[in-house]
CSV table of N, CA, C and O in Angstrom, one decimal:
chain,number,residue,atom,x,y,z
A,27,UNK,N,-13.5,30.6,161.7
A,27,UNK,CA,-13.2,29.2,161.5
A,27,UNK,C,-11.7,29.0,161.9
A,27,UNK,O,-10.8,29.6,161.4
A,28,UNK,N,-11.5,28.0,163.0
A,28,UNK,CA,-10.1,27.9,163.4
A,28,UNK,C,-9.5,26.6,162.8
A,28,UNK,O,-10.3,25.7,162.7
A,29,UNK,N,-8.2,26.3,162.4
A,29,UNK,CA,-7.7,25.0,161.6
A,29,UNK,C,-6.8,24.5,163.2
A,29,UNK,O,-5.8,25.1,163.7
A,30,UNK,N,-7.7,23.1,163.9
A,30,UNK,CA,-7.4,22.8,165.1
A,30,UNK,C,-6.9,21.3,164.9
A,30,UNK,O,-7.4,20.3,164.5
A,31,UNK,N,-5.4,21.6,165.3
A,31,UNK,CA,-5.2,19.8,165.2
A,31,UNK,C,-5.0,19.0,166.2
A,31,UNK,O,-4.0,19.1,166.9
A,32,UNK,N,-5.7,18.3,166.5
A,32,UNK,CA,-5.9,16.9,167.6
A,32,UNK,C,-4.4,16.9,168.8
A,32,UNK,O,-3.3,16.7,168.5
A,33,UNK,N,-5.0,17.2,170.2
A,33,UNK,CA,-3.7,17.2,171.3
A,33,UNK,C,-2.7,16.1,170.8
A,33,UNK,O,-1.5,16.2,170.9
A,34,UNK,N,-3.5,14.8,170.1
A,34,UNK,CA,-2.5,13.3,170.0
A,34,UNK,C,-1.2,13.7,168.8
A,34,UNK,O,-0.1,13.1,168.7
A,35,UNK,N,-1.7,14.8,167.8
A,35,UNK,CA,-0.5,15.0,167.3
A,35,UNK,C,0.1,15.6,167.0
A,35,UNK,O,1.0,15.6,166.0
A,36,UNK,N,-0.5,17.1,168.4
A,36,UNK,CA,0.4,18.4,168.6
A,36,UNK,C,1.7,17.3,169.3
A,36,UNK,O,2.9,17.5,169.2
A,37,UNK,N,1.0,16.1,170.2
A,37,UNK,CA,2.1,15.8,171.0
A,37,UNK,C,3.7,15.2,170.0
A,37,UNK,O,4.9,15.3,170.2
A,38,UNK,N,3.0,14.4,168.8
A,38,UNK,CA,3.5,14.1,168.2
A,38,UNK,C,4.9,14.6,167.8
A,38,UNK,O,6.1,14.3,168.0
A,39,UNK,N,3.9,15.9,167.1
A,39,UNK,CA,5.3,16.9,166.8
A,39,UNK,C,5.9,17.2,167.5
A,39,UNK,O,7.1,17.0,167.3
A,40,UNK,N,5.6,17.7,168.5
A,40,UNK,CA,6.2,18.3,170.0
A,40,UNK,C,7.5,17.4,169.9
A,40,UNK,O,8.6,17.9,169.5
A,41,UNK,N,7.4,16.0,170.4
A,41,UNK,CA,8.0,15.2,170.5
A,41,UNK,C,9.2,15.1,169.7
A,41,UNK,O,10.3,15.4,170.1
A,42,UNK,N,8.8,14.4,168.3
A,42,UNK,CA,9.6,15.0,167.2
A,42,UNK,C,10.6,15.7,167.1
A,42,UNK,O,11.7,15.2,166.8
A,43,UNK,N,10.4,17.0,167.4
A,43,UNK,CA,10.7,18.3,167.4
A,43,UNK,C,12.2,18.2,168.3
A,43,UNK,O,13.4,18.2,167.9
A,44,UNK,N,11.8,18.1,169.6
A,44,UNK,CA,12.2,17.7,170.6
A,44,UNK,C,13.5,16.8,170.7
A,44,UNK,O,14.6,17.1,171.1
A,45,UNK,N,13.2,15.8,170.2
A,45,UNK,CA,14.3,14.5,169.8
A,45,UNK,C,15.3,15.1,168.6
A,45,UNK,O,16.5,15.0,168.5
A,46,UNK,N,14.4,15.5,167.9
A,46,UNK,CA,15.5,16.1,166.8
A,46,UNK,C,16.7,17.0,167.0
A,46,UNK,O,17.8,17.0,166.7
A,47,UNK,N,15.8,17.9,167.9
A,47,UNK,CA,16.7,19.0,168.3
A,47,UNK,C,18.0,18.5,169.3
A,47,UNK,O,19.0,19.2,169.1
A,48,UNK,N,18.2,17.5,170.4
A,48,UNK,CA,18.8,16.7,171.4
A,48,UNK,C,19.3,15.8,170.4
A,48,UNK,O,20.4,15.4,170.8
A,49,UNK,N,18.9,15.4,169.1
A,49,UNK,CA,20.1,14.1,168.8
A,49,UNK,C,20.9,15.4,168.3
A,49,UNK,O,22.0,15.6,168.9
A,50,UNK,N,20.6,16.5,167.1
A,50,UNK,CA,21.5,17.1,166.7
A,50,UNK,C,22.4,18.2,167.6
A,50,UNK,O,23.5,18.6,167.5
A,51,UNK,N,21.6,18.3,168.5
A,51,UNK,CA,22.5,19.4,169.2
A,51,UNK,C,23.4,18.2,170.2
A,51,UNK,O,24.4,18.6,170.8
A,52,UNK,N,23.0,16.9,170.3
A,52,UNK,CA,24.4,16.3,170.9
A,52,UNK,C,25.6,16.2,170.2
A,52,UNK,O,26.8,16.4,170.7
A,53,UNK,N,25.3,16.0,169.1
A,53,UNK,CA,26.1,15.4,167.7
A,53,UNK,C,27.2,16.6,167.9
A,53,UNK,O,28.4,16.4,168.1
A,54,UNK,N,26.8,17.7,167.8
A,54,UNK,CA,27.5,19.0,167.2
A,54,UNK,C,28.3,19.3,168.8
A,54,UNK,O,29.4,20.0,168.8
A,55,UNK,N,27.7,18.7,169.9
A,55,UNK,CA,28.9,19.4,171.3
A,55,UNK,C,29.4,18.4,171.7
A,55,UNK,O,30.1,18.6,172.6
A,56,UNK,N,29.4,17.2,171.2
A,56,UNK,CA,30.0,15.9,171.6
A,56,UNK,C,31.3,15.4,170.7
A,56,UNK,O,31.5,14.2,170.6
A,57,UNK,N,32.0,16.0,170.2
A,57,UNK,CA,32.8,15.6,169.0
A,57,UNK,C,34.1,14.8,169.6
A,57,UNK,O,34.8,14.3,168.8
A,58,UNK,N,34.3,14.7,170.9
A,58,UNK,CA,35.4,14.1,171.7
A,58,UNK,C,35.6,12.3,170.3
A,58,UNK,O,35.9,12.5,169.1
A,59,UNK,N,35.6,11.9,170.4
A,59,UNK,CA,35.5,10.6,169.7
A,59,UNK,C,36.4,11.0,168.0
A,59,UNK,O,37.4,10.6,167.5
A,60,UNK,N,35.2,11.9,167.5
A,60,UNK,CA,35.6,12.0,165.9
A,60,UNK,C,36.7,13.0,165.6
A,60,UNK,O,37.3,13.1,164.6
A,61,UNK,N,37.0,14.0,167.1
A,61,UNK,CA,38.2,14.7,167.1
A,61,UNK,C,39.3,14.4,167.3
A,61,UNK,O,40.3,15.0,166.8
A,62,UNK,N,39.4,13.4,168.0
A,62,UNK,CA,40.2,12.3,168.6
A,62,UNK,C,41.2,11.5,167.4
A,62,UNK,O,42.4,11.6,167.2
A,63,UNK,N,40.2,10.8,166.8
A,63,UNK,CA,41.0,10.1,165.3
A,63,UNK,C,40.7,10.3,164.3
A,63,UNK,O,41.3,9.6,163.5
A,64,UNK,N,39.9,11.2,163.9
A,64,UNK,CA,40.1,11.9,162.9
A,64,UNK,C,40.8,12.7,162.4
A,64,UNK,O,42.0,12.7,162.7
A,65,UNK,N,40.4,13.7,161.7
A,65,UNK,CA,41.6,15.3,160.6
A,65,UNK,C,41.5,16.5,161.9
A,65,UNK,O,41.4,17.7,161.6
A,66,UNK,N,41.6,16.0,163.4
A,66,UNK,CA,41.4,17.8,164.1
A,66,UNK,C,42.5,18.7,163.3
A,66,UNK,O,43.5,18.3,162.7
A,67,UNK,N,42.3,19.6,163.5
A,67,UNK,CA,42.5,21.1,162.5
A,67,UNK,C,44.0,21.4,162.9
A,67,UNK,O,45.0,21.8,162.3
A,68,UNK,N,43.6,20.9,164.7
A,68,UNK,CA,45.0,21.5,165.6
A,68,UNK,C,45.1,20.7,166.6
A,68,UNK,O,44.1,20.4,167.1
A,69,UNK,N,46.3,20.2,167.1
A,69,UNK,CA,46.7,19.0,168.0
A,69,UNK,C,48.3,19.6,168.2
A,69,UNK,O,49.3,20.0,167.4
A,70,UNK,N,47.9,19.5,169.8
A,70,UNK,CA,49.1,20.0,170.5
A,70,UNK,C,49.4,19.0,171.9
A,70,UNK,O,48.5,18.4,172.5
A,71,UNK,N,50.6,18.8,172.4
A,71,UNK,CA,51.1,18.0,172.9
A,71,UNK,C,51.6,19.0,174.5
A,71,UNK,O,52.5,19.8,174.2
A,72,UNK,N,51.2,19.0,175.7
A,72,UNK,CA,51.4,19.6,176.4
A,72,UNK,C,52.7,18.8,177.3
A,72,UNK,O,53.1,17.6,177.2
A,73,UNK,N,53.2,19.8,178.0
A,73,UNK,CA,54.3,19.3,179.0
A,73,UNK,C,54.0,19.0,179.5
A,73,UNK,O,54.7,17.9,179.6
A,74,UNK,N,52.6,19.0,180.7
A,74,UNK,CA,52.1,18.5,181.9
A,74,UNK,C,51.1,17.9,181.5
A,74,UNK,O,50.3,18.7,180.9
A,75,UNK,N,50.8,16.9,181.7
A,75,UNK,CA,49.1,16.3,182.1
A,75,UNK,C,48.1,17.2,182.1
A,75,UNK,O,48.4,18.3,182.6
A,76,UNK,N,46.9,16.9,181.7
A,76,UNK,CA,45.9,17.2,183.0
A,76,UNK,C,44.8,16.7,182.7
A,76,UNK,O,44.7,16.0,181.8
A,77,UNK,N,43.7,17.0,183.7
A,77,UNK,CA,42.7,16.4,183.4
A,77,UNK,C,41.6,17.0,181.8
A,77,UNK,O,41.5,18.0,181.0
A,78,UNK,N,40.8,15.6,182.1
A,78,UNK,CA,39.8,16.0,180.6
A,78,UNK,C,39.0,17.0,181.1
A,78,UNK,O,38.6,17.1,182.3
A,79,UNK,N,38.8,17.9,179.6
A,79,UNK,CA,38.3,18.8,179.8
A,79,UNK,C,38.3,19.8,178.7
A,79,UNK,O,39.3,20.3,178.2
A,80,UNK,N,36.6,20.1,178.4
A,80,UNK,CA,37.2,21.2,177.0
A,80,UNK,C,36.8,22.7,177.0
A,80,UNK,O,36.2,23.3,178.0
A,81,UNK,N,37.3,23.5,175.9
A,81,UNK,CA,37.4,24.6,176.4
A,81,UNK,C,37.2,25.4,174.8
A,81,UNK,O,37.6,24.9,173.8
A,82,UNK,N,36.5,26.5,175.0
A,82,UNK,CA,36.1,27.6,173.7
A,82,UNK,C,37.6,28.2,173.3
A,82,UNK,O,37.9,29.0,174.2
A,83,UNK,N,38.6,28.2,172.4
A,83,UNK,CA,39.4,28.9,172.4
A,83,UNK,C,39.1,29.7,171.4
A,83,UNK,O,38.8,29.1,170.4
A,84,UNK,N,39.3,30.9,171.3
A,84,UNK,CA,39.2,31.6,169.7
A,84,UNK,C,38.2,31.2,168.7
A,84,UNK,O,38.4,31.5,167.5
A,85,UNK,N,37.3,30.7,169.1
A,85,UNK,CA,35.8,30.0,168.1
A,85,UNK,C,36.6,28.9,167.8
A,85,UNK,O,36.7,29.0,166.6
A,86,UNK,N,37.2,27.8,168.2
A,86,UNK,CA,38.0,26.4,168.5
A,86,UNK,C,37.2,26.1,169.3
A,86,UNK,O,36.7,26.8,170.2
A,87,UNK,N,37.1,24.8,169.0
A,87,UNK,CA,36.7,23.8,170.3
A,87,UNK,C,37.6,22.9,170.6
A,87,UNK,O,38.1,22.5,169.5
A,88,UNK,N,38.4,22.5,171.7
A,88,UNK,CA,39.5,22.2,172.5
A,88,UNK,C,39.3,21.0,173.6
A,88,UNK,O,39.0,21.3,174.7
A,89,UNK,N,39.6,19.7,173.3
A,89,UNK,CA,39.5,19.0,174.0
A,89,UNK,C,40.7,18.5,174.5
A,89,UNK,O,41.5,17.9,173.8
A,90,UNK,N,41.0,18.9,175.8
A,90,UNK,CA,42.7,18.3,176.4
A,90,UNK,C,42.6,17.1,177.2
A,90,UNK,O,41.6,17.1,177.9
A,91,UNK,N,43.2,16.1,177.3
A,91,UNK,CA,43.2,15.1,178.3
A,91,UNK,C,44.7,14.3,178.5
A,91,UNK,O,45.4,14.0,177.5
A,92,UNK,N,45.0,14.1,179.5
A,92,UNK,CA,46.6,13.9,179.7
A,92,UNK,C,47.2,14.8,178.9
A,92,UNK,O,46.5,15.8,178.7
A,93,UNK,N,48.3,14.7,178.2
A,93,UNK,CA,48.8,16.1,177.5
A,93,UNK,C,48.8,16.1,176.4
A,93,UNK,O,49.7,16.8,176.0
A,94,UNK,N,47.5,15.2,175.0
A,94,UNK,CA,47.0,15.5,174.1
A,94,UNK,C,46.3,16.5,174.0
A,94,UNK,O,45.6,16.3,175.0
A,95,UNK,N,45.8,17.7,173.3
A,95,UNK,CA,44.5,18.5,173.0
A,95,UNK,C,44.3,18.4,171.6
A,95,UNK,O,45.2,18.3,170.8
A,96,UNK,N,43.1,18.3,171.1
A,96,UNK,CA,42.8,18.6,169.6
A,96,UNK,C,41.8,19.6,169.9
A,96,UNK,O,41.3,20.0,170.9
A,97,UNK,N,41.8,19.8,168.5
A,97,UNK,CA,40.5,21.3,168.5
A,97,UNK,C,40.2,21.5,166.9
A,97,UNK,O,41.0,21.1,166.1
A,98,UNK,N,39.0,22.2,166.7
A,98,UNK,CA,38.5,22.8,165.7
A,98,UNK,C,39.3,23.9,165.0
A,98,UNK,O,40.3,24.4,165.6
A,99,UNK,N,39.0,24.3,163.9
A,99,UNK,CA,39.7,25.1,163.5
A,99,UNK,C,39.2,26.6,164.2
A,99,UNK,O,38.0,26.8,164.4
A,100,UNK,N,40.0,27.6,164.4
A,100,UNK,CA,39.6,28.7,165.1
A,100,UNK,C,39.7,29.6,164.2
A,100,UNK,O,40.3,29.5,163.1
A,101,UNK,N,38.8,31.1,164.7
A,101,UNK,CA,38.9,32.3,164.1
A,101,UNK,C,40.3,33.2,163.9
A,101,UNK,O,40.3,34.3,163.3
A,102,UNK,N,41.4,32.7,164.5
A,102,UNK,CA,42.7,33.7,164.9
A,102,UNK,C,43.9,32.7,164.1
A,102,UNK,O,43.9,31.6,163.6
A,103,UNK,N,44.9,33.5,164.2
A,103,UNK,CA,46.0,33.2,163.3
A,103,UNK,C,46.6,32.1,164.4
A,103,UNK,O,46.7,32.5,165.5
A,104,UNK,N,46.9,30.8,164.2
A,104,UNK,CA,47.4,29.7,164.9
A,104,UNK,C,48.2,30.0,166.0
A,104,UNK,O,48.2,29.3,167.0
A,105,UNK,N,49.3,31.3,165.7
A,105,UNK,CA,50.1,31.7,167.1
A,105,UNK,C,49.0,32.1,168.2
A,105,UNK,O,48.9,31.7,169.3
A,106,UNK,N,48.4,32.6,167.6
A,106,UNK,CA,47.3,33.3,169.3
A,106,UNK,C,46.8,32.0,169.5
A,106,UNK,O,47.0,31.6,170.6
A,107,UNK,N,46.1,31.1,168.5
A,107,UNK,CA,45.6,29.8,169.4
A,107,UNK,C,46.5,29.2,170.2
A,107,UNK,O,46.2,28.8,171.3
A,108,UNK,N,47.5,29.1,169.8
A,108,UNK,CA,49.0,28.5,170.8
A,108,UNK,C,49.2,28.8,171.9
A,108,UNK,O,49.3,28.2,173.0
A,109,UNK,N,49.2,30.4,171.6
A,109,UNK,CA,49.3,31.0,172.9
A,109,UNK,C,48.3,30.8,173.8
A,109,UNK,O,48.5,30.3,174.9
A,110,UNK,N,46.7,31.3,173.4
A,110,UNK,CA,45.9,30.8,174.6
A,110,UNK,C,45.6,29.5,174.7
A,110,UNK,O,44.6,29.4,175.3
A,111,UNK,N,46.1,28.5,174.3
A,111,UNK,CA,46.1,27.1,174.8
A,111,UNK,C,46.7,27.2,175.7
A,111,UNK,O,46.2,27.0,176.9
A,112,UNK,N,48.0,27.6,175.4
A,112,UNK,CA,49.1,27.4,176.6
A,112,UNK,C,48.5,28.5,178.1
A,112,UNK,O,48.8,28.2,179.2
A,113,UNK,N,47.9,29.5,177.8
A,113,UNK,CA,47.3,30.1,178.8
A,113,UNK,C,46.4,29.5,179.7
A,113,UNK,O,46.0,29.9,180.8
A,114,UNK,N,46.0,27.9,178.5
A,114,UNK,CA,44.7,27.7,179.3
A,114,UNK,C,45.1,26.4,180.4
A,114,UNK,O,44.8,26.2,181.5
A,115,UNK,N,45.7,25.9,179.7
A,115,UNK,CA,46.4,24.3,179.7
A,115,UNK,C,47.6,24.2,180.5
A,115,UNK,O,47.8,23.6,181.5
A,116,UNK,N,48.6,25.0,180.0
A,116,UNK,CA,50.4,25.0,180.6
A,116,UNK,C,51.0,25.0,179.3
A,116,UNK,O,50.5,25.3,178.1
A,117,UNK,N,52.2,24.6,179.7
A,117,UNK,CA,53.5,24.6,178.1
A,117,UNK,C,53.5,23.6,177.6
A,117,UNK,O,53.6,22.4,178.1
A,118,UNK,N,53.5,24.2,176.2
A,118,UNK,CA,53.0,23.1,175.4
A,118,UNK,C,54.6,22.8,175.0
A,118,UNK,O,55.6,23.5,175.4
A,119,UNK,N,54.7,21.7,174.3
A,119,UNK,CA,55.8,20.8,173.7
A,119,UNK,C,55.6,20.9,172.3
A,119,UNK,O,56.2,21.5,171.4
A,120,UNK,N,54.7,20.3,172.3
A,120,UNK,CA,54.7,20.4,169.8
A,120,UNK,C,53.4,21.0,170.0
A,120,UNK,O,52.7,21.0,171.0
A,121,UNK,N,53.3,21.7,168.5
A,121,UNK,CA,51.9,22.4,167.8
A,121,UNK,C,51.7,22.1,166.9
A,121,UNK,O,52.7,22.1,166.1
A,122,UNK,N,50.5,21.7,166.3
A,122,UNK,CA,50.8,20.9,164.6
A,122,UNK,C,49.5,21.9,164.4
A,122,UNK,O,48.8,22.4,165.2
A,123,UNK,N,49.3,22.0,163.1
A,123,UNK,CA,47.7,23.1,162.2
A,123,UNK,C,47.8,22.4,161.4
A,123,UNK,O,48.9,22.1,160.9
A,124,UNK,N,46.5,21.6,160.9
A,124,UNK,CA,46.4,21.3,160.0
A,124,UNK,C,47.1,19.8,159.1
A,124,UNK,O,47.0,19.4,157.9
A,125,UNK,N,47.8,19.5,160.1
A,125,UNK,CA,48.4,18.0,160.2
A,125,UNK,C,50.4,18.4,159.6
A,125,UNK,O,51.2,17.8,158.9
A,126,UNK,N,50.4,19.6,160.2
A,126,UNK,CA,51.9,20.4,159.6
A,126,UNK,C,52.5,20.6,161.2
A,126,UNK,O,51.7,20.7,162.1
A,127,UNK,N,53.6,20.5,161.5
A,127,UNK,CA,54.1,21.2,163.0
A,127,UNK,C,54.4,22.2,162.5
A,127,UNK,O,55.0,22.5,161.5
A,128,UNK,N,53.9,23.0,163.6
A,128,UNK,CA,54.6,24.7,163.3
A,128,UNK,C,56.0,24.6,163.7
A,128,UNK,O,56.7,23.8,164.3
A,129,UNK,N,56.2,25.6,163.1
A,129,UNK,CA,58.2,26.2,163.0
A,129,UNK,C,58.5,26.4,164.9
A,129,UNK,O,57.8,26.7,165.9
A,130,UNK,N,60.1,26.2,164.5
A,130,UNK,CA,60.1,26.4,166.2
A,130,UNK,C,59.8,27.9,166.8
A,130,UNK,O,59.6,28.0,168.0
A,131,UNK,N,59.8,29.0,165.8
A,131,UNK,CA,59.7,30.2,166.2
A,131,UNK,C,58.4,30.3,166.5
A,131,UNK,O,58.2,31.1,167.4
A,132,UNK,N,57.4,29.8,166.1
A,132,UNK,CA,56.2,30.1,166.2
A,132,UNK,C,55.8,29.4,167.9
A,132,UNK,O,55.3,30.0,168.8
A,133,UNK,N,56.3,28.0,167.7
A,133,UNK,CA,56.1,27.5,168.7
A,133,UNK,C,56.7,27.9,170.3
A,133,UNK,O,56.2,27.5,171.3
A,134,UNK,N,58.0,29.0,170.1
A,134,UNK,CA,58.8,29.6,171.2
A,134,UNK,C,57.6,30.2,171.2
A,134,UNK,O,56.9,30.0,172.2
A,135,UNK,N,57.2,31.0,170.3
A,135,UNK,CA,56.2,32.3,170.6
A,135,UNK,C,55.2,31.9,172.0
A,135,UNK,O,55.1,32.6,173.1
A,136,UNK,N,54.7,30.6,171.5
A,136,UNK,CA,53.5,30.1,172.2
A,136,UNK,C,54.2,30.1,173.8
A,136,UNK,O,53.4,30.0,174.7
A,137,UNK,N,54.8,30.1,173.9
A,137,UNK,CA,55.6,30.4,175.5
A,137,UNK,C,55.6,31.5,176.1
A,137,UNK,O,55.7,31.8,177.3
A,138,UNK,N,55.4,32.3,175.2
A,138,UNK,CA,55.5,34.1,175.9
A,138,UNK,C,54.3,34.0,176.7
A,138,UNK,O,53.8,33.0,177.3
A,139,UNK,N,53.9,35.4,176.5
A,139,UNK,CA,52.7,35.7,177.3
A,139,UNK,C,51.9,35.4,176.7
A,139,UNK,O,52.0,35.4,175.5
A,140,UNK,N,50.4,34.8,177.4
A,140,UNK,CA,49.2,35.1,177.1
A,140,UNK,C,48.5,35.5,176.1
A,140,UNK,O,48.6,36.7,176.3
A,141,UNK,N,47.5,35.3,174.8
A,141,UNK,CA,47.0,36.0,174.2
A,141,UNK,C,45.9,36.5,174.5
A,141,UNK,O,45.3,37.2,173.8
């Protein structure tokens, strides 16, 4: 004996399923908007422009545009995110964590090399 449910509302779920998964998986890669003016974690101010465009840094999500970036909070101690910002982006100008600017030593740091 098999428990068979009607094609009309395998589609159903299918569907469902489907939409669910596309509103929340937009919600969670689209944050440009609520990172923007909201609490981002990390906002840095670059020397140069550039274009939009986001980027994985350190488990951070990183949105740069003209020479604003905000980002999520990342797995690594805020100097290495600085640093690979600036690896990714150019030289930065201010670094703020958590709505604090880092110290100027921290922020020279982010000028060296590469993390």
């Amino acid at each position: 004996m098999t428990n068979r449910v009607p094609p009309l509302r395998q589609l159903a779920i299918g569907s469902f399923a489907v939409l669910t998964t596309a509103l929340t998986f937009g919600a969670t890669v689209a944050p440009t908007a609520a990172l923007a003016q909201s609490g981002a974690y990390y906002r840095a101010t670059l020397q140069q422009p550039v274009e939009k465009r986001t980027e994985i840094i350190r488990g951070g999500t990183f949105i740069c545009s003209g020479t604003v970036c905000v980002g999520t909070k990342a797995r690594s101690r805020p100097e290495l995110v600085c640093k690979k910002l600036a690896g990714e982006f150019g030289p930065i100008a201010s670094f703020s964590v958590a709505g604090k600017d880092v110290d100027e030593e921290t922020l020279a740091s982010c000028k060296t090399e590469e993390a």
